[in-house]
mmCIF file of C-alpha atoms in Angstrom:
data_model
loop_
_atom_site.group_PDB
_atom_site.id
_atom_site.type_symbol
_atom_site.label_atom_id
_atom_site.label_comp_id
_atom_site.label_asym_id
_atom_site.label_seq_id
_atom_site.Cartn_x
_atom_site.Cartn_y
_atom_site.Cartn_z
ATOM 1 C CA UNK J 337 -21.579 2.192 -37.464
ATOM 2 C CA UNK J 338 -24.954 4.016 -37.883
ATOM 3 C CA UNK J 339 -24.576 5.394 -34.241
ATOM 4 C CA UNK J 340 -20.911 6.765 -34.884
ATOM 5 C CA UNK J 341 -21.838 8.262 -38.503
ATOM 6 C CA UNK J 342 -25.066 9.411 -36.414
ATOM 7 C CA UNK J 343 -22.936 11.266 -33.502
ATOM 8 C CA UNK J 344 -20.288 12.876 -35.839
ATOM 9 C CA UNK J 345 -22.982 14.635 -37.743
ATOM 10 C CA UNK J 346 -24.801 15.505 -34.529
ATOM 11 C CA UNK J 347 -21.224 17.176 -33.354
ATOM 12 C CA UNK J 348 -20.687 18.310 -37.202
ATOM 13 C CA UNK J 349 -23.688 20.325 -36.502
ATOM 14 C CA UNK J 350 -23.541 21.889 -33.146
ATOM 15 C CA UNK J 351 -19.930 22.978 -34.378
ATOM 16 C CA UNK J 352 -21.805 24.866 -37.640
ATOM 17 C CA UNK J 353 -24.501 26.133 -35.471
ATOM 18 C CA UNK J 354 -21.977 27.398 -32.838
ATOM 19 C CA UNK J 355 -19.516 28.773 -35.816
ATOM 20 C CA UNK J 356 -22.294 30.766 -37.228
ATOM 21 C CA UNK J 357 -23.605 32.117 -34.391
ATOM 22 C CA UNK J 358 -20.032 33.578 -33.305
ATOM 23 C CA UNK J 359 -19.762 34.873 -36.476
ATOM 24 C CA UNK J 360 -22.698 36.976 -35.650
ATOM 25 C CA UNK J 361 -22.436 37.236 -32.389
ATOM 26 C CA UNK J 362 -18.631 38.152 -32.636
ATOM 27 C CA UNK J 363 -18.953 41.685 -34.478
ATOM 28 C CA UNK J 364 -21.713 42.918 -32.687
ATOM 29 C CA UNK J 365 -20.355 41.995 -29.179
ATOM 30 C CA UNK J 366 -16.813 44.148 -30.338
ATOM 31 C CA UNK J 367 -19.034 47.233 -30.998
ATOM 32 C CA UNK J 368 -21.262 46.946 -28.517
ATOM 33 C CA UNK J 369 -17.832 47.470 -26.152
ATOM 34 C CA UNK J 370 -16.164 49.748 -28.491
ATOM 35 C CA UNK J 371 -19.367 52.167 -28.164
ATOM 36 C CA UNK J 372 -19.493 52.208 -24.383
ATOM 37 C CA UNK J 373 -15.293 53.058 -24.465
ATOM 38 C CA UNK J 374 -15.519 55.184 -27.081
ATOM 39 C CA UNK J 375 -18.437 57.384 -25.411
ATOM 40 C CA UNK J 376 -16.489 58.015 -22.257
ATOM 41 C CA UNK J 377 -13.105 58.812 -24.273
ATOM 42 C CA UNK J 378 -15.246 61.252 -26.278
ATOM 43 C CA UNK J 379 -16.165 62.910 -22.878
ATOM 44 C CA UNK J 380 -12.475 63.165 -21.891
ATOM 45 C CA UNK J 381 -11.957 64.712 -25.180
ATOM 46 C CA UNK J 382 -14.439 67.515 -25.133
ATOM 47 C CA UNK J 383 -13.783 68.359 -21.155
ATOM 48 C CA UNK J 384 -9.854 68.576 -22.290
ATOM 49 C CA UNK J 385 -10.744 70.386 -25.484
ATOM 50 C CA UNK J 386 -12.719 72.614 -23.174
ATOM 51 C CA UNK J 387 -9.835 73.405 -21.033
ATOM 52 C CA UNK J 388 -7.721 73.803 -23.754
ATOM 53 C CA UNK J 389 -9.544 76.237 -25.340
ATOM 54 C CA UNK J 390 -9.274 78.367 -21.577
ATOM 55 C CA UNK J 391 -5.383 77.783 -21.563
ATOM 56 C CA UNK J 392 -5.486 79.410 -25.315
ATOM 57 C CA UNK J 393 -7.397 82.421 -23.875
ATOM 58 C CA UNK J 394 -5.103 83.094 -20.974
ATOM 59 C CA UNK J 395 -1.911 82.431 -22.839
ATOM 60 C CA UNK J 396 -2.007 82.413 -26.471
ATOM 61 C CA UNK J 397 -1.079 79.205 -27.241
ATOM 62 C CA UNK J 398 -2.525 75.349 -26.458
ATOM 63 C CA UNK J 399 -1.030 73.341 -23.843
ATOM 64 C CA UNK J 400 1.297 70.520 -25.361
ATOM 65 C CA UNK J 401 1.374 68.449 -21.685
ATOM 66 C CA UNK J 402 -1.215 66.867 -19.874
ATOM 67 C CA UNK J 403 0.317 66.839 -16.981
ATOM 68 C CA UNK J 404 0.901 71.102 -17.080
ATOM 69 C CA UNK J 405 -3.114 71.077 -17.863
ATOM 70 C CA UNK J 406 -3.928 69.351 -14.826
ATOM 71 C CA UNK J 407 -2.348 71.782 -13.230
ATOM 72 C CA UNK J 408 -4.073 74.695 -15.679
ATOM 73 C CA UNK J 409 -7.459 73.270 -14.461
ATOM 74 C CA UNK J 410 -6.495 73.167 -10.654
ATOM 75 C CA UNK J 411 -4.754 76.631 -10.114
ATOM 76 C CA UNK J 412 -5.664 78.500 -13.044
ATOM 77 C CA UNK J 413 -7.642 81.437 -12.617
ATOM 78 C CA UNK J 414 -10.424 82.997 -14.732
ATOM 79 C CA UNK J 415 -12.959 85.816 -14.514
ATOM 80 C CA UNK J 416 -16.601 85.007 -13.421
ATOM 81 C CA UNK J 417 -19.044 87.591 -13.504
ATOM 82 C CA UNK J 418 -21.136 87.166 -9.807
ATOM 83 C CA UNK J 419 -24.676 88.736 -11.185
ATOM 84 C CA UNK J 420 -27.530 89.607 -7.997
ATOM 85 C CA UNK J 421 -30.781 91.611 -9.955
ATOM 86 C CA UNK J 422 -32.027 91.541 -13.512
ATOM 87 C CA UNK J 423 -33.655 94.098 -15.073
ATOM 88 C CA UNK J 424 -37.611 94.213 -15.385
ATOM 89 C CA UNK J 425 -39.532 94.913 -18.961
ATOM 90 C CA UNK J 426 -40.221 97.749 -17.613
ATOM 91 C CA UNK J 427 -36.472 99.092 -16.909
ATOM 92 C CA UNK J 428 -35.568 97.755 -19.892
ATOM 93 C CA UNK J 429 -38.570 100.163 -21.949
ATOM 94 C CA UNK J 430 -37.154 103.200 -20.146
ATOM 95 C CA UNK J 431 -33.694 103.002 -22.226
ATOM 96 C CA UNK J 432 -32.202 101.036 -18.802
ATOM 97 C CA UNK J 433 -29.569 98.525 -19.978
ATOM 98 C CA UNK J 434 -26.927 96.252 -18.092
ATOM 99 C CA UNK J 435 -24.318 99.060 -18.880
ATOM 100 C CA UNK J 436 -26.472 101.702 -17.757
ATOM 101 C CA UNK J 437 -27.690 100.363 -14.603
ATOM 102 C CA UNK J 438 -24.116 99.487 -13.769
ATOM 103 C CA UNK J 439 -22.504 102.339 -13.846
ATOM 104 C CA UNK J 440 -25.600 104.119 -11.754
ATOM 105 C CA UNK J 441 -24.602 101.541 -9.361
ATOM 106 C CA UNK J 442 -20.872 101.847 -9.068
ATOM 107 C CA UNK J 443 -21.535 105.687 -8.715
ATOM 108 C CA UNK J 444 -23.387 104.971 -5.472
ATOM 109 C CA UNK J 445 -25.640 107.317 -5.327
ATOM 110 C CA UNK J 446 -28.410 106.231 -3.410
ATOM 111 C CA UNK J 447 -31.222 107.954 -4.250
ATOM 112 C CA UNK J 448 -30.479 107.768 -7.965
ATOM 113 C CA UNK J 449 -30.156 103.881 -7.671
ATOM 114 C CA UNK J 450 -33.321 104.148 -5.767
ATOM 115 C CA UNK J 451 -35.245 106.289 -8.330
ATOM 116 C CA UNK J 452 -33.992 103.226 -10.817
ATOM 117 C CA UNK J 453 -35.131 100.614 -9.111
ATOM 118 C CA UNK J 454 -31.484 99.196 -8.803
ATOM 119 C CA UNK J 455 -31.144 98.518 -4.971
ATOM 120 C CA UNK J 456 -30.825 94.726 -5.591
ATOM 121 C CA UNK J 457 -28.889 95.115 -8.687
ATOM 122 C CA UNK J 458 -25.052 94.028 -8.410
ATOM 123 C CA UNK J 459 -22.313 92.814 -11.174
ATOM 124 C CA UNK J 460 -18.917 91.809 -9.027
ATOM 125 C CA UNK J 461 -16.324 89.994 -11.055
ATOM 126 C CA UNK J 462 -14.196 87.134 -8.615
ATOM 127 C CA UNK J 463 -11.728 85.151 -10.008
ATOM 128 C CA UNK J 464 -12.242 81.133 -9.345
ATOM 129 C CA UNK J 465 -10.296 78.416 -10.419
ATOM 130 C CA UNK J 466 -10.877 76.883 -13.820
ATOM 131 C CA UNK J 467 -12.115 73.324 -12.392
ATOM 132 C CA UNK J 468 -14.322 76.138 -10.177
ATOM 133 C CA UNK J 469 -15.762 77.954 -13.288
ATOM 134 C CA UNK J 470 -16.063 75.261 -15.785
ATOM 135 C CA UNK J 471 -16.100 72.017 -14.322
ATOM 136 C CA UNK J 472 -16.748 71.513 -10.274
ATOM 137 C CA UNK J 473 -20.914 71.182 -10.833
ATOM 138 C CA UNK J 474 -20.028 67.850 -12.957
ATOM 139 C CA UNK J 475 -17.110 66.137 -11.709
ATOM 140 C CA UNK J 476 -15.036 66.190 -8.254
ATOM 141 C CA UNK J 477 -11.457 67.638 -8.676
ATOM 142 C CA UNK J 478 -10.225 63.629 -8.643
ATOM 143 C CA UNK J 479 -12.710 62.868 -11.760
ATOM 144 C CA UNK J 480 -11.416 66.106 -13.249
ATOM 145 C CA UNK J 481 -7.624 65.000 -12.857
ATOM 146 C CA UNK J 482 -8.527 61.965 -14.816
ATOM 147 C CA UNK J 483 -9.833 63.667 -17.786
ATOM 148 C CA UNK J 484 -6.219 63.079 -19.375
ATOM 149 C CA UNK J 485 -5.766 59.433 -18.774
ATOM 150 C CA UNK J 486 -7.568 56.971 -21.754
ATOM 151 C CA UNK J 487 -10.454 55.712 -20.062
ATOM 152 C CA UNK J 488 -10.201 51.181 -20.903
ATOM 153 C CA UNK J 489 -6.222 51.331 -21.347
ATOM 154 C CA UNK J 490 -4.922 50.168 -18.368
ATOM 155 C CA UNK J 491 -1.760 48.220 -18.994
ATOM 156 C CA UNK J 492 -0.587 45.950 -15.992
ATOM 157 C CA UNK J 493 -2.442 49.024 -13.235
ATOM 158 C CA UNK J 494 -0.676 51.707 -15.356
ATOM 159 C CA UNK J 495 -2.935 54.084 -16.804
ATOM 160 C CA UNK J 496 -1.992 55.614 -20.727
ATOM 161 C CA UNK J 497 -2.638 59.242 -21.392
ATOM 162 C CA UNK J 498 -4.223 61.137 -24.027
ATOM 163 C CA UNK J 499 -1.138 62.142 -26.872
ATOM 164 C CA UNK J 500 -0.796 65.506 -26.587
ATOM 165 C CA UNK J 501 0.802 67.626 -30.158
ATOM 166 C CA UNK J 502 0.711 71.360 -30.590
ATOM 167 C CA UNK J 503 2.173 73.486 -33.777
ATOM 168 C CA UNK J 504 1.106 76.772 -35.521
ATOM 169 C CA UNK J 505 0.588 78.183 -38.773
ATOM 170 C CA UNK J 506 1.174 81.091 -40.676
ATOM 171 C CA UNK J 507 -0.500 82.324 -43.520
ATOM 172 C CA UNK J 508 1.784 83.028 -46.441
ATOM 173 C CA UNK J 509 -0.728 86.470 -46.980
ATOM 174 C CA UNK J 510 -1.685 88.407 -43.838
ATOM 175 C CA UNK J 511 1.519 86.446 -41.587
ATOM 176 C CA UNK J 512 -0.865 85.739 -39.408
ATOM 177 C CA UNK J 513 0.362 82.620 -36.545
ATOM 178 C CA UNK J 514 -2.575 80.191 -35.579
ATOM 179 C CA UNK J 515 -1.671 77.880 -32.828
ATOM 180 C CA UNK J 516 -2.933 74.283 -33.487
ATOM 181 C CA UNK J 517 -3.285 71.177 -31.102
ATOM 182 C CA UNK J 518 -4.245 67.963 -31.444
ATOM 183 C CA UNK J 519 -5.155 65.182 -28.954
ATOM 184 C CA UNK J 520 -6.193 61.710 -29.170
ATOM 185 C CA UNK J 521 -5.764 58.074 -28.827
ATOM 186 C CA UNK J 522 -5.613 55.454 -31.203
ATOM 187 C CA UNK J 523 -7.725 52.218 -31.555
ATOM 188 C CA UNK J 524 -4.494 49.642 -29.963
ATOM 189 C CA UNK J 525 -4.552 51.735 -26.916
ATOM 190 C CA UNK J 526 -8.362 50.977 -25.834
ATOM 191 C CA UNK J 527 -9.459 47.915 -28.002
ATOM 192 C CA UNK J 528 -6.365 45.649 -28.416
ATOM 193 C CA UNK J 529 -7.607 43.453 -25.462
ATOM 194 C CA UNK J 530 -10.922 43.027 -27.464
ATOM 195 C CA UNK J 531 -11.471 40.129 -30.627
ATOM 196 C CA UNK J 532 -7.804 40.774 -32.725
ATOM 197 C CA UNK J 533 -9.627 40.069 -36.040
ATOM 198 C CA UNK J 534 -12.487 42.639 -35.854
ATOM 199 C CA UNK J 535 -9.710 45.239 -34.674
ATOM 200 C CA UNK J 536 -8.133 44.747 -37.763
ATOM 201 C CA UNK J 537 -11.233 44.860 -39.827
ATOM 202 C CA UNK J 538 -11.896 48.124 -38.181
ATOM 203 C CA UNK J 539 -8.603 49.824 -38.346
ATOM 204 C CA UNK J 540 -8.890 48.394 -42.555
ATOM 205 C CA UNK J 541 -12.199 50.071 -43.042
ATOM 206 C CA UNK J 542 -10.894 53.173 -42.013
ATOM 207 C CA UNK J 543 -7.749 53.453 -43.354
ATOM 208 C CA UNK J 544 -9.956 53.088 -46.714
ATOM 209 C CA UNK J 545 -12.323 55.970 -45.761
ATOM 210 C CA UNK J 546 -9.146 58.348 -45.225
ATOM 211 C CA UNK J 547 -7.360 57.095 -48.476
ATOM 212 C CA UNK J 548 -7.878 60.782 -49.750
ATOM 213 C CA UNK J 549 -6.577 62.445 -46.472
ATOM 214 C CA UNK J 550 -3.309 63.805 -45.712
ATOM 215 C CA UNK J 551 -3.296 62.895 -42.249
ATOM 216 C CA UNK J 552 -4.444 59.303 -41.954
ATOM 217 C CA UNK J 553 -5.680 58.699 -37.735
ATOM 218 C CA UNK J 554 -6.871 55.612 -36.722
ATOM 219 C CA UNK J 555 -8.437 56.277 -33.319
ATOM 220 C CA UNK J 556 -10.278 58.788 -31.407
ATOM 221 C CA UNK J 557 -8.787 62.906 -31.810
ATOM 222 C CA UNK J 558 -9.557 66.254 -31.835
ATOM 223 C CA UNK J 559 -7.686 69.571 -34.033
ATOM 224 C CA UNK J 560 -4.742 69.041 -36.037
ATOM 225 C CA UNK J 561 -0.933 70.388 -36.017
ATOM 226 C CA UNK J 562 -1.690 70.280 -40.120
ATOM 227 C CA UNK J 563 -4.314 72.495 -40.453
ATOM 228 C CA UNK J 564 -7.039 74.731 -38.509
ATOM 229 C CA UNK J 565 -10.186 73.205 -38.161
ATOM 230 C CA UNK J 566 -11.849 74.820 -35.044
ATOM 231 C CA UNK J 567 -10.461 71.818 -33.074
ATOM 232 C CA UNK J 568 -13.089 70.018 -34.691
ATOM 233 C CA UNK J 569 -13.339 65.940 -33.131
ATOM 234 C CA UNK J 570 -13.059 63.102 -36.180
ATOM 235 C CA UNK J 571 -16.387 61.489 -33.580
ATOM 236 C CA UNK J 572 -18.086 64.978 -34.917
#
């Protein structure tokens, strides 16, 4: 009877000693992963931000589908200024600036870009693609074409994009438009295969820190179709 009592407390006590330790090991384990997804989503976020931002420039609004930026980043063109020369203290003393030594240049008079010191000196503007001017000295076009797909949300081989929501909005005074986007992902998408309960935990201590706000998110995003603020990401 002694041995029995003696092996159920031996078992009571490995089963303590292995409760406790998952309930320490548990939460840290859930954000150890959720950091390492959540840093390459926020690098999706800014590289589509960034594009964004370009697609704005060239056509006054944001894009509202990922698949039409894709295509933005691959055929898009943009202005890049190809510079050859800089000017020396020196020039730059003498009342010589960029402007200046430009437009001795384009005149092409020799012996007055000569007397400047400007035979070197060149400012040719080519137009490259924007995965060319913004993007091709990080990624390769493939990693670039990925940028809009959530990186840890594969469900069954199929990969879940980024939501994509545009608006604008006027002020009541001057009538002035402002186009708005926001993009993001929420917490399901990339940490529902992880520990249910800490989810839940998570997604409860948040939804407490945004009692106050309008727009409640519980994930990852960037901008707002509520309000302007500089496309500003919640991870900021």
């Amino acid at each position: 009877m002694k041995i029995a009592i003696r092996i159920v407390l031996v078992v009571a006590i490995a089963a303590m000693a292995y409760l406790c330790t998952m309930s320490i090991m548990t939460p840290i384990k859930f954000d150890q992963e959720r950091a390492k997804r959540e840093k390459a989503i926020i690098q999706n976020l800014i590289n589509i931000r960034t594009a964004q931002i370009e697609y704005k420039k060239l056509n006054g609004v944001y894009c509202a589908d990922a698949d039409e930026l894709v295509k933005f980043i691959e055929e898009g063109k943009v202005p890049m200024v190809l510079k050859e020369g800089t000017l020396t203290d020196e020039q730059l003393k003498n009342g010589l600036t960029e402007q200046k030594a430009l437009a001795i240049v384009k005149k092409g008079n020799a012996k007055e870009i000569a007397e400047n010191g400007l035979e070197g000196f060149r400012r040719d503007t080519a137009y490259v693609t924007v995965y060319e001017s913004l993007f091709a000295s990080q990624y390769t076009i493939e990693q670039i074409r990925n940028i809009v797909y959530v990186p840890y949300s594969d469900k069954q081989g199929e990969k879940v994009k980024f939501s994509f929501d545009t608006a604008s909005y006027t002020n009541i005074n001057t009538q002035m438009v402002t186009p708005l986007v926001q993009v993001g992902v929420e917490y399901d998408t990339y940490l529902g295969d992880l520990n249910r309960q800490q989810l839940v935990n998570l997604k409860d201590f948040q939804s407490k820190l945004q009692e106050q706000k309008e727009d409640k998110f519980l994930g990852l995003r960037f901008g707002s179709v509520i309000e302007s603020n500089n496309n500003a990401g919640n991870w900021e």
